[in-house]
XYZ file of C-alpha atoms in Angstrom:
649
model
C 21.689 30.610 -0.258
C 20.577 28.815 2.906
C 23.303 25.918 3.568
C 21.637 22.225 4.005
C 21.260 21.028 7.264
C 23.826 18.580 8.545
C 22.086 14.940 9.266
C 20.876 14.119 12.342
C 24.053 12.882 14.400
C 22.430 10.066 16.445
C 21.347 7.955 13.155
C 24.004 4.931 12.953
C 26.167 5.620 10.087
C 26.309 2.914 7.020
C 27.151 2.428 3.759
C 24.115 1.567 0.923
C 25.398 -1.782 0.757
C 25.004 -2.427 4.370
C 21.435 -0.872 4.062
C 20.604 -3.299 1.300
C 21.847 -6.502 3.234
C 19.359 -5.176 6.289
C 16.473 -4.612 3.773
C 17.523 -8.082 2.443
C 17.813 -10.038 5.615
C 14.152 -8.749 6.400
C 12.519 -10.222 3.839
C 10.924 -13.374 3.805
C 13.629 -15.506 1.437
C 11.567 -18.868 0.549
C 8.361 -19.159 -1.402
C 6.787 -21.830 0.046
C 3.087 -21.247 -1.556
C 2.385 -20.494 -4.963
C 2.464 -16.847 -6.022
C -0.125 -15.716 -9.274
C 2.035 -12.632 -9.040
C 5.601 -14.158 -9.023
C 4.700 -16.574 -11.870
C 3.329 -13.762 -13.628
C 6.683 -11.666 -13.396
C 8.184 -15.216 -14.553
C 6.415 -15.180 -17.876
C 3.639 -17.826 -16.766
C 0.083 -16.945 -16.445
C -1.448 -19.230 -14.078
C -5.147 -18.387 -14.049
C -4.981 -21.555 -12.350
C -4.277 -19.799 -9.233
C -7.252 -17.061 -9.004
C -10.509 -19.065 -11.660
C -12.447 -20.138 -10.396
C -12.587 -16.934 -8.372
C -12.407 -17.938 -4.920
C -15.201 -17.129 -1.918
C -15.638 -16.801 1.324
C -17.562 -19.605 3.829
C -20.962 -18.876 4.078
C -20.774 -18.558 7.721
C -18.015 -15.986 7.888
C -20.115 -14.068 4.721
C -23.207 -14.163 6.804
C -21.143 -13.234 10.417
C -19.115 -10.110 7.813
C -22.760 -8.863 6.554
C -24.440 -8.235 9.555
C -21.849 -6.298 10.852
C -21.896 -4.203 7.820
C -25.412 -3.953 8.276
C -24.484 -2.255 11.871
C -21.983 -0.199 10.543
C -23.521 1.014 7.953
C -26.130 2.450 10.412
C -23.360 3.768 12.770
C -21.874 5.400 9.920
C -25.436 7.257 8.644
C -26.592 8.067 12.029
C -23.199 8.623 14.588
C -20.527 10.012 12.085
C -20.503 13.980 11.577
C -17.728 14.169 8.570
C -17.633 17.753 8.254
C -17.569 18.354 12.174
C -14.673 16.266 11.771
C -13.312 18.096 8.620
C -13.934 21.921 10.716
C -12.756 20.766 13.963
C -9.876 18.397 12.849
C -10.395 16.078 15.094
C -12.738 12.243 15.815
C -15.042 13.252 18.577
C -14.415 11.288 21.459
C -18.148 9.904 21.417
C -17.997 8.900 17.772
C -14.458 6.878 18.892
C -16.717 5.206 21.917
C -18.991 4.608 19.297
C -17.022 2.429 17.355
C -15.893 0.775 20.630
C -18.963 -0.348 21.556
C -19.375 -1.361 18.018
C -16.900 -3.804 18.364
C -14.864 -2.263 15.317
C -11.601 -2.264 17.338
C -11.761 -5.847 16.790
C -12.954 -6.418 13.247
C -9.931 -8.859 12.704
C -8.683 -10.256 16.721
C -10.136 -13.662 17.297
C -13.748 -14.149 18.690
C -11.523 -16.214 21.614
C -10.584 -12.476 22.525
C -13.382 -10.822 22.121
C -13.108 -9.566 18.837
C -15.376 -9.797 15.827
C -12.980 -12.699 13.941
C -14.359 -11.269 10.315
C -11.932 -12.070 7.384
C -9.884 -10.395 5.094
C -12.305 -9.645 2.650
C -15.139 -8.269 5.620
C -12.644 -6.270 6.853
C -11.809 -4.472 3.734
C -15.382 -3.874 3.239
C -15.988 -2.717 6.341
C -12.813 -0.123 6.163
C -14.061 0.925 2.957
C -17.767 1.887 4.305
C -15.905 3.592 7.368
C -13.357 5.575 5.064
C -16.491 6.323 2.845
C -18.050 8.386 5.842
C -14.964 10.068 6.896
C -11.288 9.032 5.597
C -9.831 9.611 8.879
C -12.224 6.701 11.016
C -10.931 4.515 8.273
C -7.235 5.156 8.635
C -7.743 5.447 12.897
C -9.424 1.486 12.767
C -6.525 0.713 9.657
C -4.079 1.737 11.951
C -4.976 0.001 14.840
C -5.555 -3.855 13.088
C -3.517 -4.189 9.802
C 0.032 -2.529 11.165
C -1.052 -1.639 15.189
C -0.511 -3.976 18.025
C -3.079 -6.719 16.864
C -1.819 -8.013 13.724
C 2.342 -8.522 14.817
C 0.769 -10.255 17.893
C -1.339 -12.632 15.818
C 1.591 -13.726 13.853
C 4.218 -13.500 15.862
C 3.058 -13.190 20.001
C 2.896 -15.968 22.667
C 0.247 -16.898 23.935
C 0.689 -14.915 27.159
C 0.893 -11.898 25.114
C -2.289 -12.693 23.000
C -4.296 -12.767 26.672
C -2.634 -9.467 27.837
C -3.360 -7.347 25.271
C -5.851 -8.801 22.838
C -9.072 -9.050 24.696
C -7.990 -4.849 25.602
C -7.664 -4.080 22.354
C -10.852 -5.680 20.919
C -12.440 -3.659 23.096
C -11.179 -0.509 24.219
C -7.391 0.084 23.673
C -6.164 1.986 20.533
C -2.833 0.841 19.251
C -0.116 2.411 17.077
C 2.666 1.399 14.907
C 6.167 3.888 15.564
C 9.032 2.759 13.275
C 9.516 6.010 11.015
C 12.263 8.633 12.405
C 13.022 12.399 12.009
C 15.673 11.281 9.683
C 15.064 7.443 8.732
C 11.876 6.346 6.229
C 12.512 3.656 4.014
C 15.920 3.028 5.110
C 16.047 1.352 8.919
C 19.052 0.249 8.598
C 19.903 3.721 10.431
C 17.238 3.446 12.957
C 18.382 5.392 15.880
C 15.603 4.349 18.800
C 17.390 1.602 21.521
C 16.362 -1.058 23.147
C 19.141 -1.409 26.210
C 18.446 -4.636 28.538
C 18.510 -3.809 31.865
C 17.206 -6.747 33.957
C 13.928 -8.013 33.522
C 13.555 -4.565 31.116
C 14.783 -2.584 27.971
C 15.746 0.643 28.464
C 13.985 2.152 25.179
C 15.178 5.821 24.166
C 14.254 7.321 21.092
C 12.143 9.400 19.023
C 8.926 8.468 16.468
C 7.740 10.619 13.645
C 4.353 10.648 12.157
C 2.682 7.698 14.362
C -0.548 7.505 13.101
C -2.927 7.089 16.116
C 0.225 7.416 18.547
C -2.099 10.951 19.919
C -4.935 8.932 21.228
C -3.294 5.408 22.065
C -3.211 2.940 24.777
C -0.586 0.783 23.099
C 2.013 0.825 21.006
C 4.182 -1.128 18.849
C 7.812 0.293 19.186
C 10.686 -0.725 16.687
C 13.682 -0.350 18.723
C 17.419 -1.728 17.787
C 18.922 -3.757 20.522
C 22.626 -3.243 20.675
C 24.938 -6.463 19.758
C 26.537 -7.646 22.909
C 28.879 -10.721 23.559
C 25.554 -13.099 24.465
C 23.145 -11.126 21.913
C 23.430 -10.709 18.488
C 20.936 -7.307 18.953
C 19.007 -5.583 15.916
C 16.100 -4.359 15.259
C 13.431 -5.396 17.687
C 9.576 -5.374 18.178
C 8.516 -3.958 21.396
C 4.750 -3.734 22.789
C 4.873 -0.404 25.288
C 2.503 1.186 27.320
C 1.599 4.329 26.153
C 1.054 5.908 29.462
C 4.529 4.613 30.381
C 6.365 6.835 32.587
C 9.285 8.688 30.063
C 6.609 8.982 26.631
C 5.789 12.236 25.877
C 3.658 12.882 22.895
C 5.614 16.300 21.571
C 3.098 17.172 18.652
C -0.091 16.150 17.450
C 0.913 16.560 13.710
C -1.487 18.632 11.017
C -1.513 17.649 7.279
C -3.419 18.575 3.989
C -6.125 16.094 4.098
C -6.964 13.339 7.057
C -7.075 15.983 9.143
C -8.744 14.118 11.709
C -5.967 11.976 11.926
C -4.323 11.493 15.277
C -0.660 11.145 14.025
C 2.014 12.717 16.295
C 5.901 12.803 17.233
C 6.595 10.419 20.456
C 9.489 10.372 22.549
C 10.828 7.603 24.645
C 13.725 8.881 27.542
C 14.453 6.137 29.986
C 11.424 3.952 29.183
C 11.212 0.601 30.929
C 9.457 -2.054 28.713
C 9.543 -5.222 30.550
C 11.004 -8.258 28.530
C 8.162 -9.828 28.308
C 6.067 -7.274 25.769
C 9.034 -8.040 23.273
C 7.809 -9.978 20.132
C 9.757 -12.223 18.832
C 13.433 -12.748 19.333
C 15.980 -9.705 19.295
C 16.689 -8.784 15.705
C 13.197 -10.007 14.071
C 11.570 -6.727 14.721
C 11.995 -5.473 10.464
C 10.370 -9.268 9.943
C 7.800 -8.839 12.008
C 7.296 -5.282 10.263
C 7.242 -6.644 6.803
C 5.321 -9.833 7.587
C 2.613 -7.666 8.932
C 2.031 -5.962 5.710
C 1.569 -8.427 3.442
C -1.850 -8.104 4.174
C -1.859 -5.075 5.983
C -1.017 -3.632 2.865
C -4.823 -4.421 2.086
C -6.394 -2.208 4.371
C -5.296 1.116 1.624
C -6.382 -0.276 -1.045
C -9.950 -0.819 0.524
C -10.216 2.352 0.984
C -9.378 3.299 -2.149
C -11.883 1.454 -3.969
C -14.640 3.134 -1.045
C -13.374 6.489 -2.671
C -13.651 5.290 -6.198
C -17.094 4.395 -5.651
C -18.268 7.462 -4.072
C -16.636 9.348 -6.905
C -18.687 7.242 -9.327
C -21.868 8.063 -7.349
C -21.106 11.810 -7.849
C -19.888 12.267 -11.156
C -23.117 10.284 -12.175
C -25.608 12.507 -9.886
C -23.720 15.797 -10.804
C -23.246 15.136 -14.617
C -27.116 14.281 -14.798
C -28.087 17.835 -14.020
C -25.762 19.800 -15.218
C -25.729 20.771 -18.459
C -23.655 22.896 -21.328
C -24.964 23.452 -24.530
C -27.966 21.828 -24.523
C -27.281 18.608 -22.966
C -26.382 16.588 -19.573
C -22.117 16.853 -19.368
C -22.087 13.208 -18.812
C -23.233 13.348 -22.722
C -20.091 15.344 -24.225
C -17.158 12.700 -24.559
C -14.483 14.787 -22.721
C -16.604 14.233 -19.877
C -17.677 10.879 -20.569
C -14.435 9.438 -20.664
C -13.684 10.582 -17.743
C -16.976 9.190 -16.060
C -15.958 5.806 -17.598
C -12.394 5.595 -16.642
C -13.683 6.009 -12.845
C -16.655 3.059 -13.491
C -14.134 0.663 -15.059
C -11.093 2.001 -12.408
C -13.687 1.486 -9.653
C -14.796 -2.179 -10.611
C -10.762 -2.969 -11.391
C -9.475 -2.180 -7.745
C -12.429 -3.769 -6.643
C -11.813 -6.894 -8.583
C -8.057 -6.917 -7.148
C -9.167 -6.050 -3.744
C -11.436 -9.255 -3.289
C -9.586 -11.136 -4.837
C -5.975 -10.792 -3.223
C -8.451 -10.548 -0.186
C -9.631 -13.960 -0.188
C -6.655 -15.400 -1.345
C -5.251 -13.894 1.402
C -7.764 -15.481 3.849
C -7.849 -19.056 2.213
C -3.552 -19.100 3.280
C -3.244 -21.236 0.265
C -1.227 -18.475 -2.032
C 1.159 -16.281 -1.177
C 0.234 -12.836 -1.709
C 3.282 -10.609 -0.441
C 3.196 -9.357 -4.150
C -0.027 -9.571 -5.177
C -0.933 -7.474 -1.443
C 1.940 -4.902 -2.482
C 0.346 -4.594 -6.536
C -3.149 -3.758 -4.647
C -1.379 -1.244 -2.379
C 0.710 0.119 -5.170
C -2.186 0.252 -8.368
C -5.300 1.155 -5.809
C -2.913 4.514 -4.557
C -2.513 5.381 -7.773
C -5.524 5.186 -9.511
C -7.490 6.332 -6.341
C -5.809 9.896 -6.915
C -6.157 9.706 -10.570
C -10.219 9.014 -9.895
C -9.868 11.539 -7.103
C -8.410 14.075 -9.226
C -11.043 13.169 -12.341
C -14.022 14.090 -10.090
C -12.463 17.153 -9.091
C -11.978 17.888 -12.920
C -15.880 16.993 -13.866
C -16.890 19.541 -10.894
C -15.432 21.997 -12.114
C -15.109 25.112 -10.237
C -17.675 23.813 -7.193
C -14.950 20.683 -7.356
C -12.250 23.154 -5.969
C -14.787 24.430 -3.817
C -15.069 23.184 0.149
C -18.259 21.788 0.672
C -18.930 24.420 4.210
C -18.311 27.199 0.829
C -21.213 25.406 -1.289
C -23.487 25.110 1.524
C -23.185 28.490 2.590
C -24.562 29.279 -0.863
C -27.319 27.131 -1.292
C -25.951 24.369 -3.148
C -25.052 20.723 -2.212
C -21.788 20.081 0.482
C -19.769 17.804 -1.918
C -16.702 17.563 -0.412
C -14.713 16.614 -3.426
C -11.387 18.578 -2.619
C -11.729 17.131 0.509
C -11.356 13.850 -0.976
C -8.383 15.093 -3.548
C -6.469 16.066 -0.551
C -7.567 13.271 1.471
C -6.108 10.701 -0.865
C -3.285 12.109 -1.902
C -1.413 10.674 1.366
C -2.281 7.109 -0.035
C 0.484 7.248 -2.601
C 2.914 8.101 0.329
C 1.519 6.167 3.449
C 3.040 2.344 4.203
C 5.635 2.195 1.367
C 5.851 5.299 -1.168
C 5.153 4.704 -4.817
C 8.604 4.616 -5.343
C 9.653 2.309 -2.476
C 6.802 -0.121 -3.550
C 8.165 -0.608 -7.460
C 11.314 -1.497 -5.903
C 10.196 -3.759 -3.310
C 8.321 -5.454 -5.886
C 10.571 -5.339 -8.555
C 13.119 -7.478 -5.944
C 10.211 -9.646 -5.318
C 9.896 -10.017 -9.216
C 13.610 -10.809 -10.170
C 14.369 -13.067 -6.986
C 14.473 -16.175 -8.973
C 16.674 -14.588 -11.352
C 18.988 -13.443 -8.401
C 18.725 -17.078 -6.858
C 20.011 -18.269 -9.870
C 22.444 -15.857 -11.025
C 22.995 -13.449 -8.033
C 26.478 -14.500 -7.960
C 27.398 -13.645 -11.195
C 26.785 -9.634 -10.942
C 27.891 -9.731 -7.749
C 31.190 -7.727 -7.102
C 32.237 -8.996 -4.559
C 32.297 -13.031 -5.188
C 35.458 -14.912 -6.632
C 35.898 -15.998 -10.038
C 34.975 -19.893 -8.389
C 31.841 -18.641 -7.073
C 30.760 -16.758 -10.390
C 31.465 -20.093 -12.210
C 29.559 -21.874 -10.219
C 26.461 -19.444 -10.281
C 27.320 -19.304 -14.265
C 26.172 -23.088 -14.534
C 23.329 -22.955 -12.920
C 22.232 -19.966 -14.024
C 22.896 -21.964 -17.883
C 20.576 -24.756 -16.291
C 17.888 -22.499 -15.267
C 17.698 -20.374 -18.739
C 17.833 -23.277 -20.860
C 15.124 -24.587 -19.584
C 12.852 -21.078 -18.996
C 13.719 -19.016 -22.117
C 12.141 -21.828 -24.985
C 8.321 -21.456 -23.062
C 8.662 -17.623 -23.326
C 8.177 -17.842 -27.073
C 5.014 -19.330 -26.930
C 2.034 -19.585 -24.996
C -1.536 -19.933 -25.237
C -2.133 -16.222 -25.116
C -1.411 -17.039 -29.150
C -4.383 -19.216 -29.657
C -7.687 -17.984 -30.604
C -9.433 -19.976 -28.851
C -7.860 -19.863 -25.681
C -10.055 -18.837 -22.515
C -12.912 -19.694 -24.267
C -15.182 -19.695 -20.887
C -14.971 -16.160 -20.729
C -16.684 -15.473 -23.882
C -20.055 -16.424 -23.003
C -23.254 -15.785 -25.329
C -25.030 -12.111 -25.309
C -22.093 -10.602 -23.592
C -18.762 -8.782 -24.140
C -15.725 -11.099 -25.363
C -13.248 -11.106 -22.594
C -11.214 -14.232 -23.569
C -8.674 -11.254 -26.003
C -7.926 -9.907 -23.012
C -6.602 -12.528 -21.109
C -4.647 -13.565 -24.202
C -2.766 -10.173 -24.058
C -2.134 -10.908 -20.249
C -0.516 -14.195 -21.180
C 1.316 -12.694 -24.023
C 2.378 -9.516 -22.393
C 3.772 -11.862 -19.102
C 5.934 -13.507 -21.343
C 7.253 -10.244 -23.017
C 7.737 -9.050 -19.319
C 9.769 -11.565 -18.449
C 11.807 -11.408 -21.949
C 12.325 -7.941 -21.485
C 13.314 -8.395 -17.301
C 15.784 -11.225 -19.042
C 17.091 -8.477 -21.094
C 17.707 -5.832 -18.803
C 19.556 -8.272 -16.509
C 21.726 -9.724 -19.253
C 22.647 -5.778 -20.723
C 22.597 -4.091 -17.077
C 23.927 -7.078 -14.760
C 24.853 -5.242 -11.281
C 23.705 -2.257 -12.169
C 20.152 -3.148 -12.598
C 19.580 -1.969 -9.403
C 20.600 1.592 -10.559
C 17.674 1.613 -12.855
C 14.749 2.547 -11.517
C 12.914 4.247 -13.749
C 13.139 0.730 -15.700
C 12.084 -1.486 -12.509
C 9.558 0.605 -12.029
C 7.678 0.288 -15.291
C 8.315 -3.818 -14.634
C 5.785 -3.574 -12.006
C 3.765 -1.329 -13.822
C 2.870 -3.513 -16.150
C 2.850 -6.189 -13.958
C 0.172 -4.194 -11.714
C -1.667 -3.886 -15.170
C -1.442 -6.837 -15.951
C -2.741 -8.323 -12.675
C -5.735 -5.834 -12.464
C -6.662 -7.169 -16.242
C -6.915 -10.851 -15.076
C -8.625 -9.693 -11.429
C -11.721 -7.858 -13.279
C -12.492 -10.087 -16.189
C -12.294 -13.531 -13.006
C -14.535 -10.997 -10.698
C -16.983 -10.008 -14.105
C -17.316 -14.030 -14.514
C -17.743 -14.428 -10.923
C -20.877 -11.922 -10.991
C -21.700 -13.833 -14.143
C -22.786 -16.707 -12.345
C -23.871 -15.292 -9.047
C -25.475 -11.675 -9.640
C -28.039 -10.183 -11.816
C -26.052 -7.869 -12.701
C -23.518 -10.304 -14.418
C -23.573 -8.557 -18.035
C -23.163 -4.981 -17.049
C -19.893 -6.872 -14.976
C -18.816 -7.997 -18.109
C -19.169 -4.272 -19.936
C -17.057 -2.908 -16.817
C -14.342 -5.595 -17.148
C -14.108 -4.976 -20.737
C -13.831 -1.048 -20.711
C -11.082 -1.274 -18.118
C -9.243 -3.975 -20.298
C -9.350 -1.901 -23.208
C -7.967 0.967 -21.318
C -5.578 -0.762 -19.305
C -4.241 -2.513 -22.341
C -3.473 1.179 -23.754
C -1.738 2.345 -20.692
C 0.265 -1.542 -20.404
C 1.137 -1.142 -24.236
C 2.556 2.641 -23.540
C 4.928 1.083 -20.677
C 6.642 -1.368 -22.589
C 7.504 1.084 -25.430
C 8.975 3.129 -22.421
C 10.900 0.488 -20.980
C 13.414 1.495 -24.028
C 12.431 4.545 -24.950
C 12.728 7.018 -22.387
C 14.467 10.161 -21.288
C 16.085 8.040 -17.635
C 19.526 8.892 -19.276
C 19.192 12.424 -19.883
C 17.312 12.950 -16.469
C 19.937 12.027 -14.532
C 22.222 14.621 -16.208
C 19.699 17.114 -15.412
C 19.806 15.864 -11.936
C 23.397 16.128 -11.344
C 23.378 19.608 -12.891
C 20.553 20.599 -10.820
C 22.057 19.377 -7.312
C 25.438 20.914 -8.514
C 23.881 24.858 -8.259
C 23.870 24.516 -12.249
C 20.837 25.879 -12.468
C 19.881 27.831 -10.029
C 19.717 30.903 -12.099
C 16.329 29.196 -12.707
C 15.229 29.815 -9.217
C 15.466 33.815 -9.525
C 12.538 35.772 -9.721
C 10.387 34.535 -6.838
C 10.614 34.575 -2.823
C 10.928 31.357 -0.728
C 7.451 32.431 1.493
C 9.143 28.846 3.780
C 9.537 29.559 7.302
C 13.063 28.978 9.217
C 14.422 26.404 10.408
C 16.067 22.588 9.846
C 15.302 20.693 7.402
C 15.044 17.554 9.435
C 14.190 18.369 13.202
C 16.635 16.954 15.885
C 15.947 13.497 17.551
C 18.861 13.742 20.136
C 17.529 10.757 22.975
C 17.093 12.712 25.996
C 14.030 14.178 28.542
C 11.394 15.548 26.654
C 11.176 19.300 26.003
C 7.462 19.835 25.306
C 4.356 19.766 27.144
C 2.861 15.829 26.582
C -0.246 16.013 24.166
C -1.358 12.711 24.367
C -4.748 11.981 24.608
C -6.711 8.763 25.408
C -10.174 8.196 25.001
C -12.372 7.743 27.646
């Protein structure tokens, strides 16, 4: 049996508490806005917050459209998706294409030369471009919502803004690097350093998976800064040159879907960044990272919802014309339901898309949870609607489309699209990561509160202390989680509107079921205390229902929305109501697992299984793996490799 590999020996060593109080110190601590999210986690639905359903100015609408119009006609006319599927690779001229497009700088200030379009045009736009080929979308995601624009927006001087900015609204590619060989979630053990020497930082390190790192111009580089008598040093957020003397791209990386994608392995030996292209102070760089996406977040859900619609459009077209037993597919339920699940799915992400969107541009709310739901729920349902289509295909959906052509039929690239999204549930905060992220979001006014009280390491003075206000704060909270409007029959009464669907039940289960959320969070806390954290499997069906819950009161605000503004406001209404319906199934099933689950006996599996207790399971098959580490080495040092990277010209 092959012995595990030994862990990379340059990470910095710490325990899981210091880990946590890293994580901690990196999130934002204050809520200074109003959060529909939070409050829903708290029990209180504040529909408040998102009806009327907000909307953008008519002048950044009209600015957002015509450049949809434009790429819309880049996209039918300049984008080749299955050249890029057989050759792995954006052509250079399709890049210059969106260049001179101006889609570099869909969200970078007019001031700059960018296109200044919102939030909710830039989604729509990154949804069109993922639509044509899933790799474009992630290259121009990339660059705006985590790259070098966005951290300088929020966080640059002005001297930085006119460097870079006006270069990368126009021609200069950037690329986020924080992820290591042997650190993901957990930067605490970030190895990459930031050394000051002079005017510089001596930056030596090496990057893993660096989506557009291949192809860019510049780069944002976390790097830690070592604590010195004058300095207090952490993690820091570097703009570099990607053509700076000491990078070497090692490896242009190759995965099972986006396989256009330009994602490599970077090292830095000896790299001088000049002091100037840090951002922000030493030690803000995990601040920056996380500030950055709260909305960049956005950008995967967006394209989720452009793969949900084109699976619509071809389980409709294909379950027309095909037919078993005498009539159209789409006509036999099995099939049916799946049809409908990706209509309602589709309108759902949609609904929570927009609408965190324009929150998100209006500043008023804050939408670090609501942005992480969107991120979470459109991943998850965009493989599920993915996987569907696949299902309602059929044999031709396991198919490649260059195979269907070849024999006559249509190139539906639905695999393609399978294997394309299933990154989404992985990229910018796993599924897992997310529910706890969240869930800490969720509980923080419990921890405020009574933090103190399950934690270890605080004196019996402290814990009383914590234990009265905590007494204060429950007193006053626990009586309005009994009842709520959600119990009324006539509650939400606007959203049961003559000649169409009654969507005012619906909302009443979303109040109701926030206020059994937060009972049941209450409960967990009370019977778990400090080891809450330990249970994921429980915080992670919190936010499911809370994701549920959220998408429930986004479509039936969205279907009232198109009630009063589209034609098409009725059919809205039918869509809202389907998903309700279903989601309400799936949200009921969650509770009843929140104490009713196997979590127990899974972790005794678990230990057996990492204990060798089983492997008289694994006999009977061969390991076809190659050789080789586990996790590659990232010694700092002079690069070893020929450099790969290529810019665009």
């Amino acid at each position: 049996m092959t012995a595990p590999q030994d862990k990379a020996q340059n990470a910095p060593k710490v325990t899981e508490r210091e880990a946590r109080q890293v994580a901690e110190a990196a999130r934002e601590q204050d809520w200074r806005k109003p959060s529909f999210a939070k409050e829903l986690f708290l029990g209180r639905f504040r529909l408040d917050l998102i009806h009327p359903h907000p909307l953008p100015a008519s002048d950044d609408a009209q600015r957002g459209e015509e450049f949809l119009a434009r790429l819309r006609v880049f996209c039918e006319t300049k984008v080749d998706s299955a050249l890029i599927e057989r050759e792995a690779r954006i052509p250079d001229e399709t890049i210059n294409g969106l260049k001179e497009l101006g889609a570099l700088g869909m969200k970078i200030d007019t001031k700059y030369g960018g296109l200044g379009l919102t939030q909710v045009y830039y989604n729509k736009a990154l949804a069109l471009a993922g639509s044509a080929n899933p790799a474009i979308g992630a290259l121009l995601s990339a660059h705006q919502s985590i790259g070098v624009p966005q951290p300088l927006k929020l966080f640059g001087t002005q001297a930085q803004k006119d460097a870079f900015l006006p270069r990368l609204a126009s021609t200069a590619i950037s690329a986020f690097l924080l992820t290591e060989p042997d650190v993901g979630s957990d930067p605490a053990r970030l190895a990459t350093t930031a050394v000051l020497d002079g005017d510089s930082y001596i930056v030596d390190g090496v990057k893993l998976w660096t989506t557009n790192g291949v192809i860019a111009d510049l780069l944002v580089v976390m790097a830690r800064v070592p604590r010195t008598e004058t300095s207090k040093g952490g993690i820091t957020a570097f703009v570099v040159e990607a053509d700076s003397p000491g990078v070497t791209v090692e490896n242009r990386n190759v995965f099972m879907g986006l396989r256009g994608l330009e994602n490599g392995v970077t090292r830095f030996h000896q790299v001088r960044v000049p002091v100037a292209n840090r951002i922000g102070p030493e030690g803000a760089g995990l601040k920056i990272a996380l500030t950055t996406l709260n909305t960049g977040r956005l950008s995967l859900p967006a394209m989720c919802v452009g793969a949900g619609k084109w699976c619509l459009k071809i389980a409709r077209e294909w379950s027309s014309v095909r037919e078993q037993w005498g009539k159209p597919v789409a006509h036999h339920e099995a099939v049916g339901s799946k049809i409908a699940f990706i209509a309602a799915t589709t309108f759902a992400l949609e609904a929570v898309l927009d609408l965190s969107s324009q929150m998100a541009d209006e500043d008023r709310n804050d939408i670090r949870i609501e942005a992480a739901l969107a991120k979470l729920y459109g991943s998850e349902m965009g493989w599920l609607m993915a996987d569907e289509l696949v299902q309602i295909r059929g044999g031709r959906g396991f198919e490649t489309a260059d195979s269907l052509a070849a024999r006559g039929e249509r190139a539906v690239p639905a695999e393609q699209v399978l294997r394309d999204m299933r990154i989404n549930r992985i990229f910018e905060g796993s599924t897992e990561i997310m529910h706890l992220l969240i869930a800490r979001e969720a509980v923080d006014a419990h921890l405020k509160v009574a933090g103190d009280l399950i934690d270890p390491e605080k004196n019996l003075s402290e814990k009383a202390k914590a234990g009265a206000q905590a007494g204060v704060f429950y007193a006053r909270w626990l009586p309005k989680l009994v009842a709520g409007p959600g119990q009324l029959p006539r509650s939400y009464a606007e959203f049961n509107p003559p000649d169409h669907p009654d969507l005012s039940p619906h909302l009443r289960y979303v109040e109701r079921s926030a206020r059994k959320l937060a009972r049941s969070t209450f409960y967990a806390m009370s019977r778990w205390q400090g080891r809450m954290e330990t249970k994921q499997g429980f915080l992670g069906r919190i936010v499911d229902i809370g994701a549920e819950l959220f998408a429930m009161s986004a479509a039936c605000v969205r279907a009232e929305l198109l009630r009063t503004t589209e034609e098409y406001g009725r059919e809205a209404y039918q869509l809202a109501d389907a998903f309700c319906r279903q989601s309400r199934i799936r949200t009921d099933e969650l509770f009843a697992r929140l104490w009713t689950n196997t979590d127990d006996l899974d972790r005794k599996v678990v230990t057996g299984v990492m204990s060798g207790t089983y492997t008289w399971l694994e006999q009977g098959i061969v390991d076809p793996s190659g050789e080789g580490p586990w996790i590659a080495d990232a010694t700092p040092g002079p690069a070893k490799k020929d450099n790969v990277h290529r810019p665009i010209r």
